[in-house]
């Protein structure tokens, strides 16, 4: 287990429990009472800390090293039926963007999402979840494939941004994202977008146009990361906490401002403390929303989608 | 031995005594440093007479270049930015907008006008870089959305002139969603089969490049403009070395297949009118 700085009290209690268990084992004494008490206290501490997360702390949880990534969700939700499909048919296969068909309660669904790596080697292979243009084009190819066979689409968003490299610029990062925004608006099948970690700017939005946009409880979604915002506006990284608050990037803020459609609660202590439970909740949300969206005609869904995004923004006349 | 001998040491004219050249009489090219009378520079549409460098100009300058007899009607002129997030960094967003308004005499980073270009009626939405770096917030998004509605209602083509650093950070996710909003609205213009010409000018980066600016039926640009998704500084930091020469210029973007054509400013009016006619017939 990895612990964040503000999780120190939780870490200490977990450590104590572990020690008690070892002592009990070694000395063959019954410490179950003490352990139960400690576990109670741990639960309580977790509740307290996680009940009052600051926006910056939530950003930290969204990047927690133990947090599950896209493929973990997909594999669990599809009960191992997920078949990954590769390539954008133009340049290459972007490992930072994954996608393919999977079956969810007997129904075929197209899953697409940014993938972060689980260890150093994989992080490099996955380019830290930062897609290149071919990633967005692969995503669009797969969406069109799903549309052709009338299968709903679920996108899973977790990215620190679209990759800002030389080749990305050469191959039209801007055009690739723009094209997706345009084409996703018109998809005839239901589209559900779920932010499971970081929702950073255009890199997230590039697969983020849907009938339903949902955020897990400990995630963020905004135009820029708090660190970059701090470095641009305050000219130093020291103001990232202030920036995180100012950006109103938490799920509650985003829902309150009408910029997303719903929040999926995480187990207390974050998605990583009980991954199984998190996956189940996400699956339930997908099924619930699909049932609702099935009731609308494809034309109605497209009209609603355009209306929803057209209504975003605050101006004074 | 020199021919002349300095008798007194140092420069003795005080700053106050120096003859000031009045502001705005001369223009020095940012690129080749050529100095030309400001009037000649303006007559040449703010393009350097010597090296052809296209200077950054504002929406009203573009309107005067494009519209016949400089006649046009401004649309949605009253729209102003709200401050939905009560955003404050080193200064409140509200104050930033106020002072930008005072400084630039503009209401936000985009002006929309309808008028005739060589006799062809066109809606032109033009960004102003001088207003908070031409950043796209709710006002820019709403003006584009309304322009599209106006074009559909009056069956007119749309020209958007982009000049922007990207999304406006102080409107956070609202500004991000303007990318979604403008792209979603463009599907309606497209369905109505009305031409959309996107002119990318110096600079066009970030969320503007990654939404409406790259979605034109025609994507065109002026020579030498900076066009990209990530800004050059960010790319340089990412790769940790110097950027190749000409990286992210219009010529680079044309070469890689994302622009239809680079059009010089003097040819802009004729080109727009010609393409509008061709697409209409």
Coordinates of C-alpha atoms in Angstrom, one line a residue:
Chain A
X1 CA 0.0 0.0 0.0
X2 CA 1.1 3.5 -0.8
X3 CA 0.0 6.4 1.3
X4 CA -0.4 10.1 0.5
X5 CA 1.0 12.8 2.8
X6 CA -2.5 13.6 4.3
X7 CA -3.2 9.8 4.8
X8 CA -0.5 9.6 7.4
X9 CA -2.9 8.9 10.3
X10 CA -4.4 6.0 8.2
X11 CA -0.9 4.7 7.5
X12 CA 0.0 4.7 11.1
X13 CA -3.1 2.8 12.2
X14 CA -2.7 0.3 9.4
X15 CA 0.9 -0.1 10.6
X16 CA -0.3 -0.7 14.2
X17 CA -2.8 -3.3 13.1
X18 CA -0.1 -5.1 11.2
X19 CA 2.2 -5.1 14.2
X20 CA -0.5 -6.3 16.5
X21 CA -1.2 -9.2 14.2
X22 CA 2.5 -10.1 14.1
X23 CA 2.8 -10.0 17.9
X24 CA -0.3 -12.1 18.3
X25 CA 1.0 -14.6 15.8
X26 CA 4.5 -14.7 17.3
X27 CA 3.4 -15.0 21.0
X28 CA 0.3 -17.0 20.3
X29 CA -2.0 -14.6 22.1
X30 CA -5.5 -13.5 21.2
X31 CA -5.3 -9.8 20.2
X32 CA -8.5 -9.9 18.2
X33 CA -10.2 -7.4 20.5
X34 CA -7.4 -4.8 20.1
X35 CA -7.2 -5.4 16.4
X36 CA -11.0 -4.9 16.0
X37 CA -10.7 -1.7 18.0
X38 CA -7.9 -0.4 15.8
X39 CA -9.7 -1.4 12.7
X40 CA -12.7 0.5 13.9
X41 CA -10.5 3.5 14.5
X42 CA -9.0 3.2 11.1
X43 CA -12.4 3.2 9.5
X44 CA -13.3 6.2 11.5
X45 CA -10.1 8.1 10.6
X46 CA -10.6 7.2 6.9
X47 CA -14.1 8.5 7.0
X48 CA -13.0 11.8 8.6
X49 CA -10.1 12.4 6.2
X50 CA -12.0 11.4 3.1
X51 CA -15.1 13.2 4.2
X52 CA -13.2 16.5 4.1
X53 CA -10.9 16.3 1.2
X54 CA -9.6 19.6 -0.1
X55 CA -9.7 20.0 -3.9
X56 CA -5.9 19.6 -4.0
X57 CA -6.1 16.4 -1.9
X58 CA -8.7 15.0 -4.3
X59 CA -6.3 15.7 -7.2
X60 CA -3.7 13.7 -5.3
X61 CA -6.1 10.8 -4.8
X62 CA -7.0 10.9 -8.5
X63 CA -3.3 10.1 -9.1
X64 CA -2.9 7.7 -6.2
X65 CA -0.3 5.1 -7.3
X66 CA -2.6 2.2 -6.2
X67 CA -5.6 3.5 -8.0
X68 CA -7.0 1.2 -10.7
X69 CA -6.5 2.3 -14.3
X70 CA -8.7 1.9 -17.4
X71 CA -8.0 -1.7 -18.4
X72 CA -8.6 -2.9 -14.8
X73 CA -12.1 -1.4 -15.0
X74 CA -12.8 -2.8 -18.5
X75 CA -11.6 -6.3 -17.7
X76 CA -13.6 -6.5 -14.6
X77 CA -16.8 -4.9 -16.0
X78 CA -16.8 -7.2 -19.0
X79 CA -16.0 -10.3 -16.9
X80 CA -12.9 -11.1 -19.0
X81 CA -14.7 -10.9 -22.3
X82 CA -12.9 -7.7 -23.4
X83 CA -11.1 -8.0 -26.8
X84 CA -8.7 -5.3 -27.4
X85 CA -8.5 -3.9 -30.9
X86 CA -5.5 -2.0 -32.2
X87 CA -4.3 0.8 -34.5
X88 CA -5.6 3.9 -36.2
X89 CA -5.2 2.5 -39.7
X90 CA -3.0 5.5 -40.6
X91 CA 0.2 5.7 -38.6
X92 CA 0.5 3.2 -35.7
X93 CA -1.1 1.8 -32.5
X94 CA -1.0 4.3 -29.7
X95 CA -0.5 2.4 -26.4
X96 CA -1.8 5.3 -24.4
X97 CA -5.2 4.8 -25.8
X98 CA -6.9 1.4 -25.6
X99 CA -10.2 0.2 -27.0
X100 CA -12.2 -2.8 -28.0
X101 CA -15.5 -4.7 -27.6
X102 CA -16.5 -6.4 -24.4
X103 CA -19.7 -7.9 -23.2
X104 CA -21.5 -6.4 -20.2
X105 CA -24.4 -8.5 -18.9
X106 CA -24.7 -10.2 -22.3
X107 CA -24.6 -6.9 -24.3
X108 CA -21.7 -5.9 -26.6
X109 CA -20.3 -2.5 -25.7
X110 CA -17.3 -0.6 -27.2
X111 CA -14.9 0.5 -24.5
X112 CA -12.3 3.2 -25.1
X113 CA -10.0 4.9 -22.8
X114 CA -6.6 6.3 -22.0
X115 CA -4.3 3.8 -20.2
X116 CA -1.6 4.7 -17.7
X117 CA 1.2 2.2 -16.9
X118 CA 1.3 0.2 -13.7
X119 CA 5.0 0.2 -13.3
X120 CA 8.0 2.2 -14.6
X121 CA 8.4 0.2 -17.8
X122 CA 4.7 0.2 -18.6
X123 CA 4.4 3.9 -17.8
X124 CA 6.9 4.6 -20.5
X125 CA 5.2 2.2 -22.9
X126 CA 1.8 3.9 -22.2
X127 CA 3.4 7.3 -22.4
X128 CA 2.0 8.1 -19.0
X129 CA -1.5 8.0 -20.4
X130 CA -0.8 10.9 -22.8
X131 CA -2.1 10.0 -26.3
X132 CA -0.7 11.1 -29.6
X133 CA -3.0 12.1 -32.5
X134 CA -3.1 8.4 -33.6
X135 CA -4.6 7.6 -30.2
X136 CA -7.5 10.0 -30.8
X137 CA -7.9 8.7 -34.4
X138 CA -7.9 5.1 -33.1
X139 CA -10.6 6.0 -30.6
X140 CA -12.6 7.6 -33.4
X141 CA -12.2 4.6 -35.7
X142 CA -13.4 2.3 -32.9
X143 CA -16.4 4.6 -32.2
X144 CA -17.4 4.5 -35.9
X145 CA -17.0 0.7 -35.8
X146 CA -19.4 0.6 -32.8
X147 CA -21.8 2.9 -34.5
X148 CA -21.9 0.8 -37.6
X149 CA -22.9 -2.3 -35.6
X150 CA -25.2 -0.3 -33.4
X151 CA -23.2 -0.9 -30.2
X152 CA -23.1 1.6 -27.4
X153 CA -19.9 3.3 -26.4
X154 CA -18.3 3.8 -23.0
X155 CA -15.2 6.0 -22.8
X156 CA -13.0 5.9 -19.7
X157 CA -11.0 9.0 -19.1
X158 CA -7.8 9.2 -17.2
X159 CA -5.1 11.4 -18.7
X160 CA -2.7 14.2 -17.6
X161 CA -3.2 15.6 -21.1
X162 CA -2.7 15.0 -24.8
X163 CA 1.0 14.5 -25.5
X164 CA 2.8 17.8 -26.4
X165 CA 5.7 16.4 -28.5
X166 CA 7.1 17.3 -31.9
X167 CA 5.6 14.3 -33.7
X168 CA 2.2 15.0 -32.1
X169 CA 2.3 18.4 -33.6
X170 CA 3.5 17.1 -37.0
X171 CA 0.6 14.7 -37.1
X172 CA -2.0 17.2 -36.0
X173 CA -2.8 16.8 -32.3
X174 CA -5.2 19.7 -32.5
X175 CA -7.0 18.4 -35.6
X176 CA -7.3 15.0 -34.1
X177 CA -9.0 16.2 -31.0
X178 CA -11.2 18.7 -32.9
X179 CA -12.3 16.0 -35.2
X180 CA -13.3 13.8 -32.3
X181 CA -15.4 16.6 -30.7
X182 CA -17.2 17.0 -34.0
X183 CA -17.8 13.4 -34.8
X184 CA -18.7 12.3 -31.2
X185 CA -21.5 14.9 -31.2
X186 CA -23.1 13.0 -34.1
X187 CA -22.7 9.4 -33.0
X188 CA -26.0 7.6 -33.4
X189 CA -25.3 5.1 -30.6
X190 CA -25.5 5.9 -26.8
X191 CA -22.2 7.4 -25.5
X192 CA -21.3 7.3 -21.8
X193 CA -18.0 9.0 -20.6
X194 CA -16.6 8.2 -17.2
X195 CA -13.7 10.1 -15.6
X196 CA -11.9 7.6 -13.4
X197 CA -8.8 9.7 -12.5
X198 CA -7.4 12.7 -14.2
X199 CA -9.5 14.7 -16.7
X200 CA -7.0 17.1 -18.1
X201 CA -8.1 19.5 -20.7
X202 CA -8.4 18.8 -24.4
X203 CA -6.7 15.4 -23.9
X204 CA -9.6 14.3 -21.8
X205 CA -12.3 16.0 -23.8
X206 CA -11.1 14.3 -27.0
X207 CA -13.0 11.2 -25.9
X208 CA -15.4 13.1 -23.6
X209 CA -18.4 14.1 -25.7
X210 CA -21.3 11.9 -24.5
X211 CA -24.9 11.7 -23.6
X212 CA -23.8 11.1 -20.0
X213 CA -20.5 12.4 -18.6
X214 CA -19.9 11.0 -15.1
X215 CA -17.1 11.5 -12.7
X216 CA -15.9 9.2 -10.0
X217 CA -15.9 10.9 -6.6
X218 CA -12.1 11.4 -6.3
X219 CA -11.3 12.7 -9.7
X220 CA -10.8 16.1 -11.4
X221 CA -11.8 17.6 -14.7
X222 CA -10.6 21.0 -15.9
X223 CA -9.0 23.0 -18.6
X224 CA -5.5 22.7 -17.0
X225 CA -3.8 20.9 -14.2
X226 CA -3.5 22.8 -10.9
X227 CA 0.3 22.8 -11.2
X228 CA 0.4 24.2 -14.7
X229 CA -2.3 26.7 -13.8
X230 CA -0.2 27.8 -10.9
X231 CA 3.0 28.1 -13.0
X232 CA 1.2 30.2 -15.6
X233 CA -0.8 32.5 -13.4
X234 CA 1.5 32.7 -10.3
X235 CA 4.7 31.9 -12.2
X236 CA 5.6 29.2 -9.7
X237 CA 4.3 25.7 -8.7
X238 CA 3.8 26.7 -5.1
X239 CA 0.3 27.8 -5.6
X240 CA -1.1 24.5 -6.8
X241 CA -3.4 24.1 -3.8
X242 CA -4.9 27.6 -4.4
X243 CA -5.2 26.8 -8.1
X244 CA -6.9 23.5 -7.4
X245 CA -9.5 25.4 -5.4
X246 CA -9.9 28.2 -7.8
X247 CA -10.4 25.9 -10.8
X248 CA -13.5 24.3 -9.3
X249 CA -12.4 21.0 -10.7
X250 CA -14.0 18.6 -8.3
X251 CA -17.0 16.4 -9.2
X252 CA -19.2 18.3 -6.9
X253 CA -18.2 21.7 -8.4
X254 CA -18.6 20.3 -12.0
X255 CA -22.0 18.9 -11.3
X256 CA -23.1 22.1 -9.5
X257 CA -22.0 24.1 -12.6
X258 CA -23.9 21.8 -14.9
X259 CA -20.8 20.7 -16.7
X260 CA -21.2 17.0 -16.0
X261 CA -24.2 14.7 -15.5
X262 CA -23.5 12.7 -12.4
X263 CA -21.0 11.4 -9.8
X264 CA -20.2 7.9 -8.9
X265 CA -19.4 7.4 -5.2
X266 CA -16.2 5.6 -4.3
X267 CA -15.7 3.4 -1.3
X268 CA -14.5 5.3 1.7
X269 CA -10.8 5.8 1.3
X270 CA -10.9 6.0 -2.4
X271 CA -11.3 3.6 -5.4
X272 CA -8.0 1.8 -4.5
X273 CA -9.1 0.7 -1.1
X274 CA -11.8 -1.5 -2.5
X275 CA -11.3 -1.9 -6.2
X276 CA -13.9 -4.7 -6.6
X277 CA -16.6 -2.5 -5.1
X278 CA -15.6 0.4 -7.3
X279 CA -15.8 -1.7 -10.5
X280 CA -19.3 -2.9 -9.4
X281 CA -20.5 0.6 -8.9
X282 CA -19.2 1.7 -12.3
X283 CA -20.8 -1.2 -14.0
X284 CA -24.1 -0.5 -12.3
X285 CA -24.0 3.1 -13.5
X286 CA -23.2 2.1 -17.0
X287 CA -26.2 -0.3 -17.1
X288 CA -28.5 2.2 -15.5
X289 CA -27.6 4.9 -17.9
X290 CA -27.7 2.6 -21.0
X291 CA -31.3 1.6 -20.0
X292 CA -32.3 5.3 -19.9
X293 CA -30.5 6.2 -23.1
X294 CA -32.0 3.2 -24.9
X295 CA -35.4 4.8 -24.5
X296 CA -34.5 7.7 -26.8
X297 CA -34.2 7.5 -30.6
X298 CA -30.7 8.1 -32.0
X299 CA -31.9 11.4 -33.4
X300 CA -33.2 12.6 -30.0
X301 CA -29.9 11.6 -28.4
X302 CA -27.9 13.7 -30.9
X303 CA -30.2 16.7 -30.5
X304 CA -29.9 16.4 -26.7
X305 CA -26.1 16.1 -26.9
X306 CA -25.8 19.3 -29.0
X307 CA -28.2 21.1 -26.7
X308 CA -26.4 20.1 -23.6
X309 CA -23.0 21.3 -24.7
X310 CA -24.4 24.4 -26.4
X311 CA -25.9 25.5 -23.1
X312 CA -22.5 25.5 -21.3
X313 CA -21.1 28.9 -20.5
X314 CA -22.0 32.0 -18.6
X315 CA -22.3 35.3 -20.4
X316 CA -23.8 38.7 -19.4
X317 CA -25.8 40.7 -21.9
Chain B
X1 CA 45.3 57.9 -33.8
X2 CA 41.8 58.8 -34.5
X3 CA 40.8 61.7 -36.6
X4 CA 38.5 63.1 -34.0
X5 CA 39.1 63.6 -30.4
X6 CA 36.5 63.5 -27.7
X7 CA 36.9 66.6 -25.6
X8 CA 34.2 65.9 -23.0
X9 CA 33.6 62.5 -21.5
X10 CA 30.3 60.7 -21.7
X11 CA 27.0 61.5 -23.2
X12 CA 25.8 64.8 -21.9
X13 CA 22.3 65.1 -23.2
X14 CA 19.9 64.4 -20.4
X15 CA 17.0 62.1 -21.2
X16 CA 14.5 65.0 -20.8
X17 CA 16.3 67.0 -23.5
X18 CA 16.3 64.2 -26.0
X19 CA 14.0 64.8 -29.0
X20 CA 11.2 62.3 -28.8
X21 CA 9.9 60.8 -31.9
X22 CA 6.1 60.9 -31.6
X23 CA 4.4 57.5 -31.1
X24 CA 3.0 55.8 -34.2
X25 CA 4.8 57.7 -36.9
X26 CA 7.1 54.9 -37.7
X27 CA 6.8 51.2 -37.6
X28 CA 9.7 48.8 -37.0
X29 CA 9.2 45.2 -38.3
X30 CA 9.4 42.7 -35.5
X31 CA 11.1 40.3 -37.9
X32 CA 13.6 42.1 -40.1
X33 CA 13.7 45.3 -38.1
X34 CA 13.0 47.4 -41.2
X35 CA 11.7 50.8 -40.3
X36 CA 8.9 52.2 -42.4
X37 CA 6.4 55.1 -42.0
X38 CA 3.4 53.9 -40.1
X39 CA 1.1 55.2 -42.9
X40 CA 2.9 53.1 -45.5
X41 CA 2.7 50.1 -43.2
X42 CA -1.0 50.5 -42.8
X43 CA -1.5 51.0 -46.5
X44 CA 0.3 47.7 -46.9
X45 CA -2.3 46.0 -44.6
X46 CA 0.2 45.8 -41.7
X47 CA 2.5 43.6 -43.7
X48 CA 6.2 44.5 -43.7
X49 CA 7.1 46.2 -46.9
X50 CA 10.5 44.7 -47.0
X51 CA 10.2 41.1 -45.7
X52 CA 6.4 40.4 -45.9
X53 CA 6.1 39.7 -42.2
X54 CA 2.4 39.7 -41.3
X55 CA 1.8 41.7 -38.1
X56 CA -0.8 40.8 -35.5
X57 CA -3.8 43.0 -36.1
X58 CA -7.2 43.3 -34.4
X59 CA -10.7 42.4 -35.5
X60 CA -11.6 45.9 -36.7
X61 CA -8.5 45.9 -38.9
X62 CA -9.6 42.6 -40.5
X63 CA -13.1 43.9 -41.0
X64 CA -11.7 47.0 -42.8
X65 CA -9.6 44.7 -45.0
X66 CA -12.4 42.3 -45.8
X67 CA -15.7 44.2 -46.0
X68 CA -16.6 46.3 -49.0
X69 CA -16.2 50.0 -48.2
X70 CA -15.5 49.0 -44.6
X71 CA -19.3 48.6 -44.2
X72 CA -20.6 46.0 -41.8
X73 CA -23.0 45.4 -39.0
X74 CA -21.6 44.1 -35.7
X75 CA -23.6 41.2 -34.2
X76 CA -24.0 40.2 -30.5
X77 CA -21.9 43.2 -29.5
X78 CA -23.3 43.4 -26.0
X79 CA -22.0 40.0 -24.8
X80 CA -19.7 40.2 -21.8
X81 CA -18.0 37.7 -19.7
X82 CA -19.6 36.6 -16.4
X83 CA -17.4 35.4 -13.6
X84 CA -19.1 32.1 -12.8
X85 CA -16.3 30.7 -10.6
X86 CA -15.4 34.0 -8.9
X87 CA -11.9 33.2 -10.0
X88 CA -9.0 34.9 -8.4
X89 CA -5.3 34.4 -9.1
X90 CA -2.9 37.3 -8.6
X91 CA -5.9 39.5 -9.3
X92 CA -9.7 38.8 -9.5
X93 CA -10.8 37.7 -13.0
X94 CA -13.5 40.4 -12.8
X95 CA -10.8 43.1 -12.5
X96 CA -8.7 41.5 -15.3
X97 CA -11.7 41.7 -17.6
X98 CA -12.5 45.3 -16.6
X99 CA -8.9 46.5 -17.2
X100 CA -8.7 44.6 -20.5
X101 CA -11.9 46.3 -21.6
X102 CA -10.5 49.7 -20.7
X103 CA -7.2 49.0 -22.4
X104 CA -8.5 47.5 -25.6
X105 CA -11.9 49.2 -25.9
X106 CA -13.2 45.7 -26.6
X107 CA -15.8 43.7 -24.7
X108 CA -14.1 40.3 -25.1
X109 CA -11.7 38.4 -27.4
X110 CA -14.0 38.1 -30.4
X111 CA -16.1 40.4 -32.6
X112 CA -18.7 39.2 -35.0
X113 CA -19.9 41.2 -38.0
X114 CA -21.9 40.6 -41.1
X115 CA -21.3 42.4 -44.4
X116 CA -20.3 42.0 -48.0
X117 CA -17.0 40.7 -49.2
X118 CA -16.6 41.5 -52.9
X119 CA -20.4 41.5 -53.0
X120 CA -20.8 38.2 -51.2
X121 CA -22.6 38.4 -47.9
X122 CA -20.5 36.6 -45.1
X123 CA -20.6 36.4 -41.3
X124 CA -17.1 37.0 -40.0
X125 CA -16.2 36.1 -36.4
X126 CA -12.7 37.5 -35.6
X127 CA -10.7 37.0 -32.5
X128 CA -8.7 39.8 -30.8
X129 CA -5.3 38.7 -29.3
X130 CA -5.0 42.0 -27.3
X131 CA -7.9 40.9 -25.0
X132 CA -6.4 38.4 -22.5
X133 CA -4.3 36.7 -25.2
X134 CA -7.3 36.1 -27.4
X135 CA -8.4 33.4 -24.9
X136 CA -11.6 31.5 -25.4
X137 CA -14.1 31.8 -22.6
X138 CA -17.9 31.7 -22.5
X139 CA -18.2 34.8 -24.6
X140 CA -16.2 33.5 -27.5
X141 CA -18.1 30.2 -27.4
X142 CA -21.4 31.9 -27.3
X143 CA -20.6 34.3 -30.1
X144 CA -19.5 31.4 -32.3
X145 CA -22.7 29.5 -31.4
X146 CA -24.9 32.5 -32.2
X147 CA -23.0 33.2 -35.4
X148 CA -23.7 29.7 -36.5
X149 CA -27.5 30.1 -35.7
X150 CA -27.4 33.4 -37.6
X151 CA -25.7 31.8 -40.6
X152 CA -28.3 29.0 -40.7
X153 CA -31.2 31.4 -40.3
X154 CA -29.9 33.7 -43.1
X155 CA -28.2 31.0 -45.2
X156 CA -24.8 32.6 -45.0
X157 CA -21.3 31.3 -45.0
X158 CA -19.1 31.7 -41.9
X159 CA -15.5 32.9 -41.7
X160 CA -13.8 32.5 -38.3
X161 CA -10.5 34.3 -37.9
X162 CA -8.6 32.7 -35.0
X163 CA -5.9 34.4 -33.1
X164 CA -5.7 32.9 -29.6
X165 CA -3.5 31.3 -27.0
X166 CA -6.2 28.8 -26.3
X167 CA -8.8 28.4 -23.6
X168 CA -9.2 31.0 -20.9
X169 CA -7.9 29.5 -17.7
X170 CA -9.9 31.8 -15.5
X171 CA -13.1 30.2 -16.7
X172 CA -11.6 26.8 -16.1
X173 CA -14.0 23.9 -17.1
X174 CA -16.4 26.4 -18.7
X175 CA -13.7 27.4 -21.1
X176 CA -12.8 23.8 -21.8
X177 CA -16.5 23.1 -22.6
X178 CA -16.4 25.9 -25.2
X179 CA -14.4 23.5 -27.3
X180 CA -17.2 21.0 -27.1
X181 CA -19.9 23.7 -27.6
X182 CA -18.3 25.3 -30.7
X183 CA -17.6 21.9 -32.3
X184 CA -21.2 20.7 -31.5
X185 CA -22.7 23.8 -33.1
X186 CA -20.5 23.4 -36.2
X187 CA -22.2 20.0 -36.8
X188 CA -25.4 22.0 -37.4
X189 CA -23.7 24.4 -39.8
X190 CA -22.3 21.5 -41.6
X191 CA -25.7 19.8 -41.8
X192 CA -27.1 23.0 -43.3
X193 CA -24.4 22.7 -46.0
X194 CA -23.2 26.2 -45.4
X195 CA -19.5 26.9 -46.0
X196 CA -17.2 27.4 -43.0
X197 CA -13.8 28.9 -43.7
X198 CA -11.3 28.8 -40.9
X199 CA -8.5 31.4 -41.1
X200 CA -5.8 30.6 -38.6
X201 CA -3.6 33.7 -37.9
X202 CA -0.6 34.3 -35.7
X203 CA -0.9 32.8 -33.1
X204 CA -3.5 30.0 -33.0
X205 CA -2.8 27.4 -30.3
X206 CA -4.4 25.2 -27.6
X207 CA -8.1 24.7 -27.3
X208 CA -8.9 26.9 -30.3
X209 CA -6.7 24.7 -32.6
X210 CA -8.2 21.6 -31.0
X211 CA -11.7 22.7 -31.8
X212 CA -13.3 25.0 -34.3
X213 CA -10.1 26.4 -35.9
X214 CA -9.2 23.0 -37.3
X215 CA -12.8 22.1 -38.4
X216 CA -13.1 24.4 -41.4
X217 CA -14.4 23.1 -44.8
X218 CA -11.3 25.1 -45.7
X219 CA -8.5 25.7 -43.3
X220 CA -6.3 28.6 -44.4
X221 CA -3.7 30.7 -42.8
X222 CA -1.5 33.8 -43.3
X223 CA 2.2 33.3 -44.0
X224 CA 4.5 32.7 -41.0
X225 CA 1.8 32.3 -38.4
X226 CA 2.4 30.2 -35.3
X227 CA -0.1 27.3 -35.3
X228 CA -0.1 24.4 -33.0
X229 CA -1.8 22.5 -30.2
X230 CA 0.8 22.7 -27.5
X231 CA 2.7 26.0 -27.3
X232 CA 6.4 25.9 -28.4
X233 CA 7.6 26.4 -24.9
X234 CA 5.7 23.4 -23.6
X235 CA 7.0 21.2 -26.5
X236 CA 10.5 22.4 -25.9
X237 CA 10.3 21.5 -22.2
X238 CA 8.8 18.1 -23.0
X239 CA 11.5 17.0 -25.5
X240 CA 14.3 18.9 -23.7
X241 CA 16.0 20.2 -26.8
X242 CA 15.8 23.1 -29.2
X243 CA 12.9 23.0 -31.7
X244 CA 13.6 22.6 -35.4
X245 CA 13.5 25.7 -37.4
X246 CA 10.1 26.6 -38.8
X247 CA 8.4 24.2 -36.4
X248 CA 4.7 25.1 -36.0
X249 CA 4.6 27.8 -38.6
X250 CA 1.8 27.9 -41.2
X251 CA 4.2 26.5 -43.8
X252 CA 5.0 23.6 -41.4
X253 CA 1.3 22.9 -40.8
X254 CA 0.5 23.1 -44.6
X255 CA 3.4 20.7 -45.3
X256 CA 1.9 18.2 -42.8
X257 CA -1.5 18.4 -44.4
X258 CA -3.6 20.3 -42.0
X259 CA -4.1 23.5 -44.1
X260 CA -5.6 23.9 -47.5
X261 CA -3.7 27.0 -48.4
X262 CA -1.6 29.9 -47.1
X263 CA -3.0 33.2 -48.3
X264 CA -1.2 36.5 -48.1
X265 CA -3.2 39.3 -46.5
X266 CA -3.5 41.3 -49.7
X267 CA -5.2 38.4 -51.4
X268 CA -7.4 37.4 -48.5
X269 CA -10.5 39.3 -49.6
X270 CA -10.5 38.1 -53.2
X271 CA -9.8 34.5 -52.0
X272 CA -12.6 34.4 -49.5
X273 CA -15.1 35.8 -52.1
X274 CA -13.9 33.4 -54.7
X275 CA -14.2 30.4 -52.5
X276 CA -17.6 31.4 -51.2
X277 CA -18.8 31.8 -54.8
X278 CA -17.3 28.4 -55.8
X279 CA -18.8 26.6 -52.9
X280 CA -22.2 28.2 -53.4
X281 CA -22.5 27.4 -57.1

